[in-house]
Coordinates of C-alpha atoms in Angstrom, one line a residue:
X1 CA 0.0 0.0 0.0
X2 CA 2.7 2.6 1.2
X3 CA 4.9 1.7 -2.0
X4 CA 1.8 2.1 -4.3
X5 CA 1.2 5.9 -2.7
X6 CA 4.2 6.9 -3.1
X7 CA 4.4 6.8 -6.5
X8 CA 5.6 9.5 -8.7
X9 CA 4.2 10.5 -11.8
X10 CA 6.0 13.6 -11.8
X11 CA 8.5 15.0 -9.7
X12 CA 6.5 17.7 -8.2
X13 CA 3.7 15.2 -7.4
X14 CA 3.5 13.2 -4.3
X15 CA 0.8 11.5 -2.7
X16 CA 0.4 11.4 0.7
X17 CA 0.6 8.2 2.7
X18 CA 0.7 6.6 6.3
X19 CA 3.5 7.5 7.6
X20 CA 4.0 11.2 5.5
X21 CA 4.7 14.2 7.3
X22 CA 2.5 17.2 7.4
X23 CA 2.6 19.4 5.2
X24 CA 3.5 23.3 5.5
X25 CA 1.1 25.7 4.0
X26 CA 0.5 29.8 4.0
X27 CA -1.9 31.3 6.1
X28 CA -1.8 34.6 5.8
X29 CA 1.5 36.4 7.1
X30 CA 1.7 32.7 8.9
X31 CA 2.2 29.1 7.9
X32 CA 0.3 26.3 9.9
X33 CA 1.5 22.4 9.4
X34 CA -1.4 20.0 9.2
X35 CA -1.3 16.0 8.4
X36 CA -3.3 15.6 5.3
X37 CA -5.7 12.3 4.6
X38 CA -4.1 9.3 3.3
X39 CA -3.9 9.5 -0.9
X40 CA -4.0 13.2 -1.0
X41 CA -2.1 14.2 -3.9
X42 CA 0.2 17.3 -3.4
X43 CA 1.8 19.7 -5.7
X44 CA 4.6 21.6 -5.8
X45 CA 6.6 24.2 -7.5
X46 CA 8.9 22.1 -10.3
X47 CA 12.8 22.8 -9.3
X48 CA 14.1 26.1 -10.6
X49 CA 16.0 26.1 -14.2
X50 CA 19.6 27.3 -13.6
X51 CA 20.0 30.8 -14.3
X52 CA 21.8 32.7 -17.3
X53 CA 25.6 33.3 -16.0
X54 CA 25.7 36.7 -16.9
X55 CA 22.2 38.6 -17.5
X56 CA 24.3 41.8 -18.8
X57 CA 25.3 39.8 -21.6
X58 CA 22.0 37.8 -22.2
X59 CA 20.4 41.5 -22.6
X60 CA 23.3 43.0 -24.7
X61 CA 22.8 40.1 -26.8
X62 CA 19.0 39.8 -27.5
X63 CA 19.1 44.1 -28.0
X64 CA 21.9 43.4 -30.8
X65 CA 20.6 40.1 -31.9
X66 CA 16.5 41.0 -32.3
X67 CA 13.4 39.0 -33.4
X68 CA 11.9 40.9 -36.9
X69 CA 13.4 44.2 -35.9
X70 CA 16.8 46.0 -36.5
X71 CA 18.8 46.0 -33.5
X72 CA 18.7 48.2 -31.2
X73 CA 21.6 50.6 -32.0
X74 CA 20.2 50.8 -35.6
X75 CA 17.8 52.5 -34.6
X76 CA 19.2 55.2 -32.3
X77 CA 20.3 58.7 -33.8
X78 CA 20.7 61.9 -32.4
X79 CA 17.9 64.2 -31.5
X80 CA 15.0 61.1 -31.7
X81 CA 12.6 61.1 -28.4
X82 CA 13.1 58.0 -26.9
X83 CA 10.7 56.7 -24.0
X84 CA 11.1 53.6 -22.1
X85 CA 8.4 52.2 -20.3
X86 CA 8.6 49.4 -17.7
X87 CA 6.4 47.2 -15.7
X88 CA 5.6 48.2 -11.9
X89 CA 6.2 46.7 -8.6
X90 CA 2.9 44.2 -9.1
X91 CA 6.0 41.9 -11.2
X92 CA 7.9 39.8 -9.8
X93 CA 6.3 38.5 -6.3
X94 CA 7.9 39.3 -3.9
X95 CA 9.9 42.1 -5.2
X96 CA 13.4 40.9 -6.5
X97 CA 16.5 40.8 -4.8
X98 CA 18.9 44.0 -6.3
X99 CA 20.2 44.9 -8.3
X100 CA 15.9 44.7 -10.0
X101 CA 16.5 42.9 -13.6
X102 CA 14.7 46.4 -14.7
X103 CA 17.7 48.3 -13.9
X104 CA 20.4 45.8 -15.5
X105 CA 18.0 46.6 -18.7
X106 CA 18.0 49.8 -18.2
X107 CA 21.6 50.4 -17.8
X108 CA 22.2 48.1 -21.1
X109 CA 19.9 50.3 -22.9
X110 CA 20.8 53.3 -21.5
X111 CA 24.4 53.5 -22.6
X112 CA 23.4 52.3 -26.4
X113 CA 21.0 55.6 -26.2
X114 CA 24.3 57.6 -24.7
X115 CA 26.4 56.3 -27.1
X116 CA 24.5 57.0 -30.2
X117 CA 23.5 61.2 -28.8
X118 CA 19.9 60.0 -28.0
X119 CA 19.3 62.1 -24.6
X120 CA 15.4 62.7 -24.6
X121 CA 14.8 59.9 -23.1
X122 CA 12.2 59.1 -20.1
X123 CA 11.3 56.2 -18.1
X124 CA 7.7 55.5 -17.6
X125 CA 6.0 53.2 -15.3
X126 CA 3.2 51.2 -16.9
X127 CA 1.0 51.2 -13.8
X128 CA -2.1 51.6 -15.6
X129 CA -4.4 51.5 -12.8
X130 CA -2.7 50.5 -10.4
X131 CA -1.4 52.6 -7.3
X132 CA 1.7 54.8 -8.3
X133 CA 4.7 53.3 -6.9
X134 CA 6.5 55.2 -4.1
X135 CA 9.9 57.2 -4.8
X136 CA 11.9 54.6 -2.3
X137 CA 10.0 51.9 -4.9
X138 CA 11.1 53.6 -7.5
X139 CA 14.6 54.1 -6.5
X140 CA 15.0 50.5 -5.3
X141 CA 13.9 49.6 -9.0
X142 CA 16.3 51.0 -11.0
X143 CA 19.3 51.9 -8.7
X144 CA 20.3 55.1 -7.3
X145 CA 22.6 56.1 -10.4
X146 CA 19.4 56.0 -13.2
X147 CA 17.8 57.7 -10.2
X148 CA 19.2 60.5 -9.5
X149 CA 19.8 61.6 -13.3
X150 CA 16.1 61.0 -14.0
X151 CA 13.9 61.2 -11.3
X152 CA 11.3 63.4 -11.2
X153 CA 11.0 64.9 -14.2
X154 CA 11.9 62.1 -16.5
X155 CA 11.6 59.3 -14.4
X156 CA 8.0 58.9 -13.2
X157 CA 4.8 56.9 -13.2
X158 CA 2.2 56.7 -16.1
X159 CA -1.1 58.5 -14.9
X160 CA -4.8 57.0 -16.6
X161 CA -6.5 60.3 -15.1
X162 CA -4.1 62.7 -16.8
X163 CA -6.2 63.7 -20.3
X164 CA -3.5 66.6 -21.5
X165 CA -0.5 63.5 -21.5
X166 CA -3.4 61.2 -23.0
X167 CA -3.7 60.5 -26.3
X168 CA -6.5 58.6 -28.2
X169 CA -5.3 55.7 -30.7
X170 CA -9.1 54.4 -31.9
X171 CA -11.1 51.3 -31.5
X172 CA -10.4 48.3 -32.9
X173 CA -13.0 45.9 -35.0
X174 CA -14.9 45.1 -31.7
X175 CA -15.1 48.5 -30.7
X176 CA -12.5 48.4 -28.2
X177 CA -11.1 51.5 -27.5
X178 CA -7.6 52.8 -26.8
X179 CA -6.1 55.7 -25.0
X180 CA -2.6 55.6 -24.0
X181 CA 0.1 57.6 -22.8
X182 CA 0.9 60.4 -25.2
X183 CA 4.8 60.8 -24.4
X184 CA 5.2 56.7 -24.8
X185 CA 3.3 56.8 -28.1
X186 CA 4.0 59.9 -30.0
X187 CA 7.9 59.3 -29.2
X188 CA 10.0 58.4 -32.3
X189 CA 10.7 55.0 -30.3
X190 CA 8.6 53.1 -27.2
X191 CA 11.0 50.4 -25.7
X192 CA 9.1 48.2 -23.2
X193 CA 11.5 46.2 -20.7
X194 CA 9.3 43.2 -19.1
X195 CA 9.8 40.9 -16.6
X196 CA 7.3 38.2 -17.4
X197 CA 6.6 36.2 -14.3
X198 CA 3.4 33.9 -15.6
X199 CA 2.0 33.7 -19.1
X200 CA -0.7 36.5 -18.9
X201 CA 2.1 39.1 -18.7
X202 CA 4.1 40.8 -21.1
X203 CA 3.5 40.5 -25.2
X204 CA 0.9 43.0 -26.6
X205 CA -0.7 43.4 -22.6
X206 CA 2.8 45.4 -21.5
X207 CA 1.7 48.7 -23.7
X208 CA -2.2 48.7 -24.5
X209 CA -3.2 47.9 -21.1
X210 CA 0.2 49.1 -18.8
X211 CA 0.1 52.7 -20.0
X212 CA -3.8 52.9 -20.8
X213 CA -7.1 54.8 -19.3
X214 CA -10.0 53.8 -17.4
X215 CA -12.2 53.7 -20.4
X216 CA -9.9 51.5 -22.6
X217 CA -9.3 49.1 -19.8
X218 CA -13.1 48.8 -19.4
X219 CA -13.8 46.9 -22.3
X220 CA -11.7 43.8 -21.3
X221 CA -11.6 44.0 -17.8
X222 CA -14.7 43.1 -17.4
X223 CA -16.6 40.1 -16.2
X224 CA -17.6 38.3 -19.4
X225 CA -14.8 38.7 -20.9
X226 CA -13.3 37.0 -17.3
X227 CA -16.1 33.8 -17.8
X228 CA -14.6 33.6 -21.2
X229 CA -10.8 32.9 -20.4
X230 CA -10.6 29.5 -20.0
X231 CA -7.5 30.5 -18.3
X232 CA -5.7 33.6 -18.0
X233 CA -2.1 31.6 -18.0
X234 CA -3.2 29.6 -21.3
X235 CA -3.5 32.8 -24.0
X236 CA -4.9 30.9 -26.6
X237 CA -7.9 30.0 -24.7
X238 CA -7.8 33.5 -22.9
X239 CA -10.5 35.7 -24.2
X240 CA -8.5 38.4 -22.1
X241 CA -5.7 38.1 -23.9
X242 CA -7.4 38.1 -27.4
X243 CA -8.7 41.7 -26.4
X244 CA -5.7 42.4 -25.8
X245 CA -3.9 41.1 -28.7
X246 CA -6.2 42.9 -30.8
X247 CA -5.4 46.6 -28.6
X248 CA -1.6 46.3 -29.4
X249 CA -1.9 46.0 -33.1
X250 CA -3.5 49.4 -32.8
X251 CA -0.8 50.6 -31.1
X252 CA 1.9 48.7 -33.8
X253 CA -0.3 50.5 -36.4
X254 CA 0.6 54.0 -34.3
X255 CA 3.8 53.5 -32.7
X256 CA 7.4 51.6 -33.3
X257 CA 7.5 49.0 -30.1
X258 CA 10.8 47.6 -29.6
X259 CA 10.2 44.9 -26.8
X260 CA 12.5 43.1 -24.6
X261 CA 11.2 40.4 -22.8
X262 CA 12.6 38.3 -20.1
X263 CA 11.6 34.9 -18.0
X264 CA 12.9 34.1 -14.7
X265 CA 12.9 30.8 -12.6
X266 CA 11.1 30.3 -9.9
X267 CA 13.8 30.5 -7.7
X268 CA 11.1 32.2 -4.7
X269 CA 13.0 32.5 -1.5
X270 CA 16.7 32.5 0.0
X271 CA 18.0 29.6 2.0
X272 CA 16.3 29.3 5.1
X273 CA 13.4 29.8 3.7
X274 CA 13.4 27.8 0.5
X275 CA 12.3 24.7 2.8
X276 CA 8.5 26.2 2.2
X277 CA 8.3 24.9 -1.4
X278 CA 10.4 21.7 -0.6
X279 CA 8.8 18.1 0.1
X280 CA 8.4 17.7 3.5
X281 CA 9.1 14.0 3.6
X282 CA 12.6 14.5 2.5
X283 CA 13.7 17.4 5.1
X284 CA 16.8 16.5 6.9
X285 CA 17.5 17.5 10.3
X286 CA 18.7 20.9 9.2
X287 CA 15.7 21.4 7.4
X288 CA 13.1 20.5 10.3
X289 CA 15.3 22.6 12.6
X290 CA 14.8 25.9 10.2
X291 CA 11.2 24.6 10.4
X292 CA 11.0 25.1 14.2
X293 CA 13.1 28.2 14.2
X294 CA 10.8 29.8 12.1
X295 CA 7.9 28.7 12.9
X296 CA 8.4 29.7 16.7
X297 CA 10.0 33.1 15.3
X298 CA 7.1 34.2 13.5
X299 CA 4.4 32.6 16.4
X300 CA 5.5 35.4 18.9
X301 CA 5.5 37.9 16.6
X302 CA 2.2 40.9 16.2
X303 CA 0.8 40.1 12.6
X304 CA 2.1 43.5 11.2
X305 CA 5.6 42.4 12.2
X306 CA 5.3 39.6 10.5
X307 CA 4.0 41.3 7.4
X308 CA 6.9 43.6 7.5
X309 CA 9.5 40.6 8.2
X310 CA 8.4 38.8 5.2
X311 CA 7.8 41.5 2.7
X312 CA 11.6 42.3 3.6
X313 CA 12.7 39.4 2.3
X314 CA 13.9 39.7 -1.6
X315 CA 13.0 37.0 -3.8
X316 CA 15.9 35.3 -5.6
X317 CA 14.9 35.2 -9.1
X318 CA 17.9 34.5 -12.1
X319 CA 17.6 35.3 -15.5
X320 CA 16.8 32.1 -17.7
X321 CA 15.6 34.2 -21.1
X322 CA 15.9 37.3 -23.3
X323 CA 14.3 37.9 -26.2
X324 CA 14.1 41.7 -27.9
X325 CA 12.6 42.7 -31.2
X326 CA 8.9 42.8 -32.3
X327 CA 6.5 42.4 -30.0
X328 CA 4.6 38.8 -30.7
X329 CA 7.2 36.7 -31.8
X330 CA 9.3 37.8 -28.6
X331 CA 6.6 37.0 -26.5
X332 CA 6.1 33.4 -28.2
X333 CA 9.5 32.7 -26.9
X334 CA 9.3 33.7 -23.8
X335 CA 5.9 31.9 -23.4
X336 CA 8.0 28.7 -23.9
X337 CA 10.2 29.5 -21.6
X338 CA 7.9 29.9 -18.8
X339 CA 6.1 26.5 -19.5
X340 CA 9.6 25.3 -19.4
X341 CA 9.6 26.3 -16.1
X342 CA 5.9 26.0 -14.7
X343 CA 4.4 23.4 -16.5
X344 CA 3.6 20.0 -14.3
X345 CA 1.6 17.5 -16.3
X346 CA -1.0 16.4 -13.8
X347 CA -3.4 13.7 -14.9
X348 CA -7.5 13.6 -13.4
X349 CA -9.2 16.9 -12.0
X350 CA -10.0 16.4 -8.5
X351 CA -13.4 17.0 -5.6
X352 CA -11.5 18.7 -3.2
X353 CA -8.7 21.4 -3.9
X354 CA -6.3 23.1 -1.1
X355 CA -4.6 25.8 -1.7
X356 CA -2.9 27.8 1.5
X357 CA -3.3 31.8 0.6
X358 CA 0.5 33.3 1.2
X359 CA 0.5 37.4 2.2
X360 CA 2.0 37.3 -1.5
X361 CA -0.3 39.4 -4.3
X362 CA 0.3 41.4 -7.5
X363 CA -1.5 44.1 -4.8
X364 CA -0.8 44.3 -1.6
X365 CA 3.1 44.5 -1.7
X366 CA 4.4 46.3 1.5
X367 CA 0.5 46.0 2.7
X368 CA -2.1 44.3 3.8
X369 CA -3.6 41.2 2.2
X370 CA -7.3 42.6 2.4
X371 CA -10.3 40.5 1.8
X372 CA -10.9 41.4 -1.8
X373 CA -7.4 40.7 -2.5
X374 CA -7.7 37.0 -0.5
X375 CA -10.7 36.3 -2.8
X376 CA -8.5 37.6 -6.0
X377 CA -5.5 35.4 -4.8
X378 CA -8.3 31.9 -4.5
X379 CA -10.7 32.4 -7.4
X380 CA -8.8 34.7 -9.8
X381 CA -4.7 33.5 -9.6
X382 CA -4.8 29.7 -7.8
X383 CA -8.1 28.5 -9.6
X384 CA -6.3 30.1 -13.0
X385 CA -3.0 27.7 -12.5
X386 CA -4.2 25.9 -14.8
X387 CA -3.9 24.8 -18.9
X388 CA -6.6 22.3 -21.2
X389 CA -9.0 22.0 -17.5
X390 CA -9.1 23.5 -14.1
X391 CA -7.7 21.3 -11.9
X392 CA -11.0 21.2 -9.9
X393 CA -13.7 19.1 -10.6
X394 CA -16.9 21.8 -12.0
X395 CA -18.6 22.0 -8.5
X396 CA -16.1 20.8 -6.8
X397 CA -15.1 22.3 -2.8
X398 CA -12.1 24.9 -3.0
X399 CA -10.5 25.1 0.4
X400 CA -7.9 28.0 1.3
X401 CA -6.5 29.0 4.8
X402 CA -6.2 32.2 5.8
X403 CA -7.2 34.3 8.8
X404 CA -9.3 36.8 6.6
X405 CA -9.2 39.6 8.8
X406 CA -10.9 42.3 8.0
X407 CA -7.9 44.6 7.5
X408 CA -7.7 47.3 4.4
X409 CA -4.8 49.3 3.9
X410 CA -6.4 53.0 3.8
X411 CA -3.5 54.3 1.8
X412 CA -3.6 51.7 -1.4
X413 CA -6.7 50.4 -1.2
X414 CA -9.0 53.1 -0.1
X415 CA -12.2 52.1 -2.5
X416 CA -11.7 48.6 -2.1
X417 CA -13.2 49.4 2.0
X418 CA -16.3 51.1 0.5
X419 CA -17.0 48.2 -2.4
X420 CA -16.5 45.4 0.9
X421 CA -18.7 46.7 3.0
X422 CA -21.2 49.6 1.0
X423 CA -21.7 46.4 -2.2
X424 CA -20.9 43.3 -1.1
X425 CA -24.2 43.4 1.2
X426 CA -26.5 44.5 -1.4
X427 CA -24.6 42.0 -4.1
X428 CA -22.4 39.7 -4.7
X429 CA -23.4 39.8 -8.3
X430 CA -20.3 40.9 -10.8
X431 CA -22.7 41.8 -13.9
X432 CA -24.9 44.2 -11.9
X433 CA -22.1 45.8 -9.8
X434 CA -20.5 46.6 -12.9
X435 CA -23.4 48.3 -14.3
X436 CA -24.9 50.2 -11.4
X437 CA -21.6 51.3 -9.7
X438 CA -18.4 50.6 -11.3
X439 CA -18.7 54.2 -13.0
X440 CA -20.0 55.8 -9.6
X441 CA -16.4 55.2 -8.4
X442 CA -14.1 55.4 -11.5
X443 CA -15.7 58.9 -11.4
X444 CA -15.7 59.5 -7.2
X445 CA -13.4 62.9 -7.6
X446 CA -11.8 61.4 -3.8
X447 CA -10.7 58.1 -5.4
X448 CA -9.2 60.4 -8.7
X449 CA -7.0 62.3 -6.4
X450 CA -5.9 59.8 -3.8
X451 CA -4.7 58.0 -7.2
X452 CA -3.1 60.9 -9.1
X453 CA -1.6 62.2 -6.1
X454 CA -1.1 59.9 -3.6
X455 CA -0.7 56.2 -4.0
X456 CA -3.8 54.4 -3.7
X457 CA -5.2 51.8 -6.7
X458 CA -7.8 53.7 -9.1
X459 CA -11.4 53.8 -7.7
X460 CA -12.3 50.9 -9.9
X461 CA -9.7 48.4 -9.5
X462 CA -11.5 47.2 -6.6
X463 CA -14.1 46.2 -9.5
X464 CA -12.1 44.6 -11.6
X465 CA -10.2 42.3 -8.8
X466 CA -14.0 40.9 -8.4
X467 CA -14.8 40.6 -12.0
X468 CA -11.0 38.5 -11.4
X469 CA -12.4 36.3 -9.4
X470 CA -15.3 35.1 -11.6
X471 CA -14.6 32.2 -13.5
X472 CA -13.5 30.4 -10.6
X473 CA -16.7 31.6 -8.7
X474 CA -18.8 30.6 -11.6
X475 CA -16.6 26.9 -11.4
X476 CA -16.7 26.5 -8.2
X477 CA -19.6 24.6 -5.6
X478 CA -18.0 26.0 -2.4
X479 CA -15.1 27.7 -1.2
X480 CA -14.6 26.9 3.1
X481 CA -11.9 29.2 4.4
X482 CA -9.9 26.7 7.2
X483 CA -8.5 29.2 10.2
X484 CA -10.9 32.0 9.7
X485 CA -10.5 34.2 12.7
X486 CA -14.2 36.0 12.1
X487 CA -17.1 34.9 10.1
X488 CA -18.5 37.8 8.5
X489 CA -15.9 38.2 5.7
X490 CA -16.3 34.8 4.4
X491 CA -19.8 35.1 4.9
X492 CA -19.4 38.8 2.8
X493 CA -17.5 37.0 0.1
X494 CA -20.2 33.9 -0.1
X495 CA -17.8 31.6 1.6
X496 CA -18.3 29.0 4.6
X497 CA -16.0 28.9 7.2
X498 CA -14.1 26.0 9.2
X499 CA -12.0 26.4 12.4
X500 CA -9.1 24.4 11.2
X501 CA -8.3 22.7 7.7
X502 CA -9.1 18.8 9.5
X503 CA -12.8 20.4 10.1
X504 CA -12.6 21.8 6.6
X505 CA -11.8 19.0 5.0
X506 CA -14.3 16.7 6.7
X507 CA -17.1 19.4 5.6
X508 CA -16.3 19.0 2.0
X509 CA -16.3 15.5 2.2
X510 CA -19.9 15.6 3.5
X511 CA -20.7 17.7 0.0
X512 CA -18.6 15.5 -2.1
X513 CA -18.3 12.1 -1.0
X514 CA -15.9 9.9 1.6
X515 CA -14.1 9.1 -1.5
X516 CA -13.9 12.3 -2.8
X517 CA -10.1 13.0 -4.7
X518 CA -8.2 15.4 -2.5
X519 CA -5.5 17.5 -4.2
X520 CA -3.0 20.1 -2.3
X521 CA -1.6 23.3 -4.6
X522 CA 1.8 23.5 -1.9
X523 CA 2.0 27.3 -1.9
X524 CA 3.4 29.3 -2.2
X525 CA 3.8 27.9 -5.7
X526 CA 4.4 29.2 -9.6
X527 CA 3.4 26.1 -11.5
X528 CA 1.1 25.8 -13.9
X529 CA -1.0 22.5 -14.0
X530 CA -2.0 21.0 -17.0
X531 CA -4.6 18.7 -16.5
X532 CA -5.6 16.0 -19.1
X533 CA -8.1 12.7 -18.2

């Protein structure tokens, strides 16, 4: 029996058995360890691909070397405008160790603009709507050298509310329309520098939706264009990304993109703490001893210490692609190269998922974890892992832990408190919040200014992380959230609620069966599962 459990049909899958250890999982700004039924199947991260020796060189290389495009210095002559625009903090999770794989880009392109007399140059952030990142963020990003030289005036975050630095490019066959950033567009040259972390980012998304308005984001942000993406990290089937794909030929028809696209491994944590994406059963006594370090560390510490500890903590991503050149076939490339490094080939959806929810979100970075952003993180990013089918069953029980306290960082997230607690009563409903209030707060002159000027997410994204969530709440029969310390946010977010994951787990069973197939997502994780019969 024990030797027929543990089989392997992939190294990142394990099935639990007798005598198997518990298993670590997330739980908030905490991680709980819990034994897990016998035949549970458990997946984890595949091992990271060994990084490019020198990343300078990689990017030097892919610049002079380009897909469909001249290279790089062919392009640059004195007197052109040159903007480069780059993704924000919401890539990679956690925030990179320095020097940022931004900055190494922009230093390499840089000195090719320096040494051909190109000098109007600025760096934009493609934020879109998302808060405007801070000047220590900014500074951390691209190293105090690029910095100092640039920041404020030509160094500085994309704004969707600003119309006088917006400029309209039209609508596309499906009436889509597009406003973007008028420096980045009407510039002689638009380099993009990406770091793509999972398939949904970078290609044609980077420009038409990083450096867009409100109203252009609109028409695919939306939640029937969500219940048509079958998922976001599979683009073919991503109805998202088609929007999308059909935005940045508008701006290819407008603008000269040259795109440089990178992939990274999954390369998470430091040592110490690279034990929490490791297989439990084969920890040595080193390894269970970092275990019950941290573990009592962070059981004595307030929750905001802990947030503060572990959004300290770089992530140690390397280099394993470049590409540069036009913007689709760069991207195909890259796409490879992150199911290189995500893809797990997992055969039979299951009844029950698990899925622990780390304090680790494309949103919250140096905050809070709030309960819109806990309900993105289940339904929107760990029910999307997926490529050909979900990896739960249609009606199948999701269960996440997490404390889901009812904390909201007033800075960033200011309209995300009004939608939890003004909407969420009156509907849970993505279509009809959309319609009846969506625009009441895209327009709410509070929300407008604590975005412009201060650094809080637009007065709609609190929308659109719902609308995120809505294929998996459309796939879904019940999420149970195991550990929640209150019951009126899962009870706002349509959820049931279980002291600890053993009482969660025997309440799905009750919906789906004693026999019900059990399978464990071991976050934190970046793997993509795809699921055939």
């Amino acid at each position: 029996m024990a030797l027929q459990l543990r089989r392997k049909t992939h190294e990142s899958i394990i099935y639990i058995d007798k005598d198997s250890a518990p298993r670590i999982m997330p739980f908030g700004e905490d991680f709980i360890i819990n034994d897990l039924p016998v035949g549970t199947r458990v997946i984890y991260p595949n091992p990271p691909i060994k990084g490019l020796p020198n990343r300078e060189a990689a990017i030097r290389y892919a610049v002079n070397h380009p897909i469909e495009m001249e290279p790089l210095y062919a392009m640059l002559e004195p007197g052109m405008r040159v903007t480069i625009a780059m993704d924000d903090i919401s890539l990679p999770l956690p925030p990179m160790q320095t020097p940022d794989l931004r900055q190494t880009m922009l230093e390499v392109v840089l000195d090719m603009c320096g040494a051909n007399g190109v000098d109007d140059v600025h760096l934009i952030i493609a934020n879109s709507l998302h808060r405007k990142m801070t000047a220590w963020e900014m500074k951390r990003m691209v190293g105090t050298d690029i910095y100092n030289e640039y920041y404020p005036d030509r160094y500085y975050n994309h704004d969707a509310e600003d119309d006088d630095n917006l400029v309209t490019l039209g609508v596309t066959r499906h009436n889509e329309p597009l406003r973007v950033n008028k420096r980045a567009i009407e510039s002689d040259l638009l380099i993009y520098l990406n770091i793509n972390l999972v398939p949904m980012d970078g290609g044609h998304k980077s420009v038409a939706v990083g450096l867009c308005d409100y109203e252009s984001l609109r028409a695919h942000h939306d939640p029937q264009t969500i219940r048509e993406s079958d998922s976001y990290m599979d683009p073919p089937k991503s109805a998202l990304n088609h929007k999308v794909i059909r935005l940045g030929k508008l701006v290819d028809e407008q603008c000269k993109v040259f795109h440089i696209e990178t992939a990274i491994n999954n390369k998470m944590f430091p040592d110490g703490y690279d034990i929490l994406t490791r297989n439990e059963d084969e920890f040595s006594f080193a390894d269970r001893m970092k275990w019950e370090v941290m573990a009592k560390t962070f059981s004595k510490m307030p929750r905001a210490a802990r947030r503060k500890m572990l959004h300290a903590i770089p992530a140690q991503y390397e280099l394993i692609a470049c590409y540069a050149g036009k913007t689709e076939p760069v991207h195909e490339k890259i796409l490879e190269k992150n199911y290189q490094q995500y893809e797990i080939p997992v055969k039979g959806q299951c009844d029950i998922l698990i899925s622990g929810i780390p304090d680790i979100s494309p949103y919250n970075v140096y905050s809070a974890l709030n309960p819109i952003l806990v309900q993105v993180m289940a339904l929107g990013y760990h029910f999307n892992m997926y490529r050909n089918k979900p990896l739960l069953r249609k009606g199948g029980v999701m269960i996440i832990t997490h404390p889901c306290f009812d904390e909201f960082d007033h800075k960033f997230h200011p309209s995300y408190i009004e939608f939890f607690h003004r909407l969420l009563p009156e509907s849970r409903d993505a279509f009809y919040l959309r319609e009846k209030y969506e625009r009441e707060f895209a327009s709410n002159p509070a929300y407008i200014e604590m975005y412009r000027r201060g650094n809080a997410y637009h007065g709609a994204h609190a929308f659109f992380m719902w609308y995120w969530g809505e294929n998996g709440r459309q796939h879904v029969g019940k999420v149970i959230v195991a550990g929640a310390e209150n019951a009126h946010v899962p009870e706002m977010l349509g959820w049931e609620r279980a002291d600890n994951l053993t009482e969660a787990i025997a309440m799905a069973r009750s919906y789906m069966g004693r026999n019900a197939e059990i399978t464990m997502l071991h976050q934190p994780i970046i793997g993509l599962c795809s699921v055939t019969d």
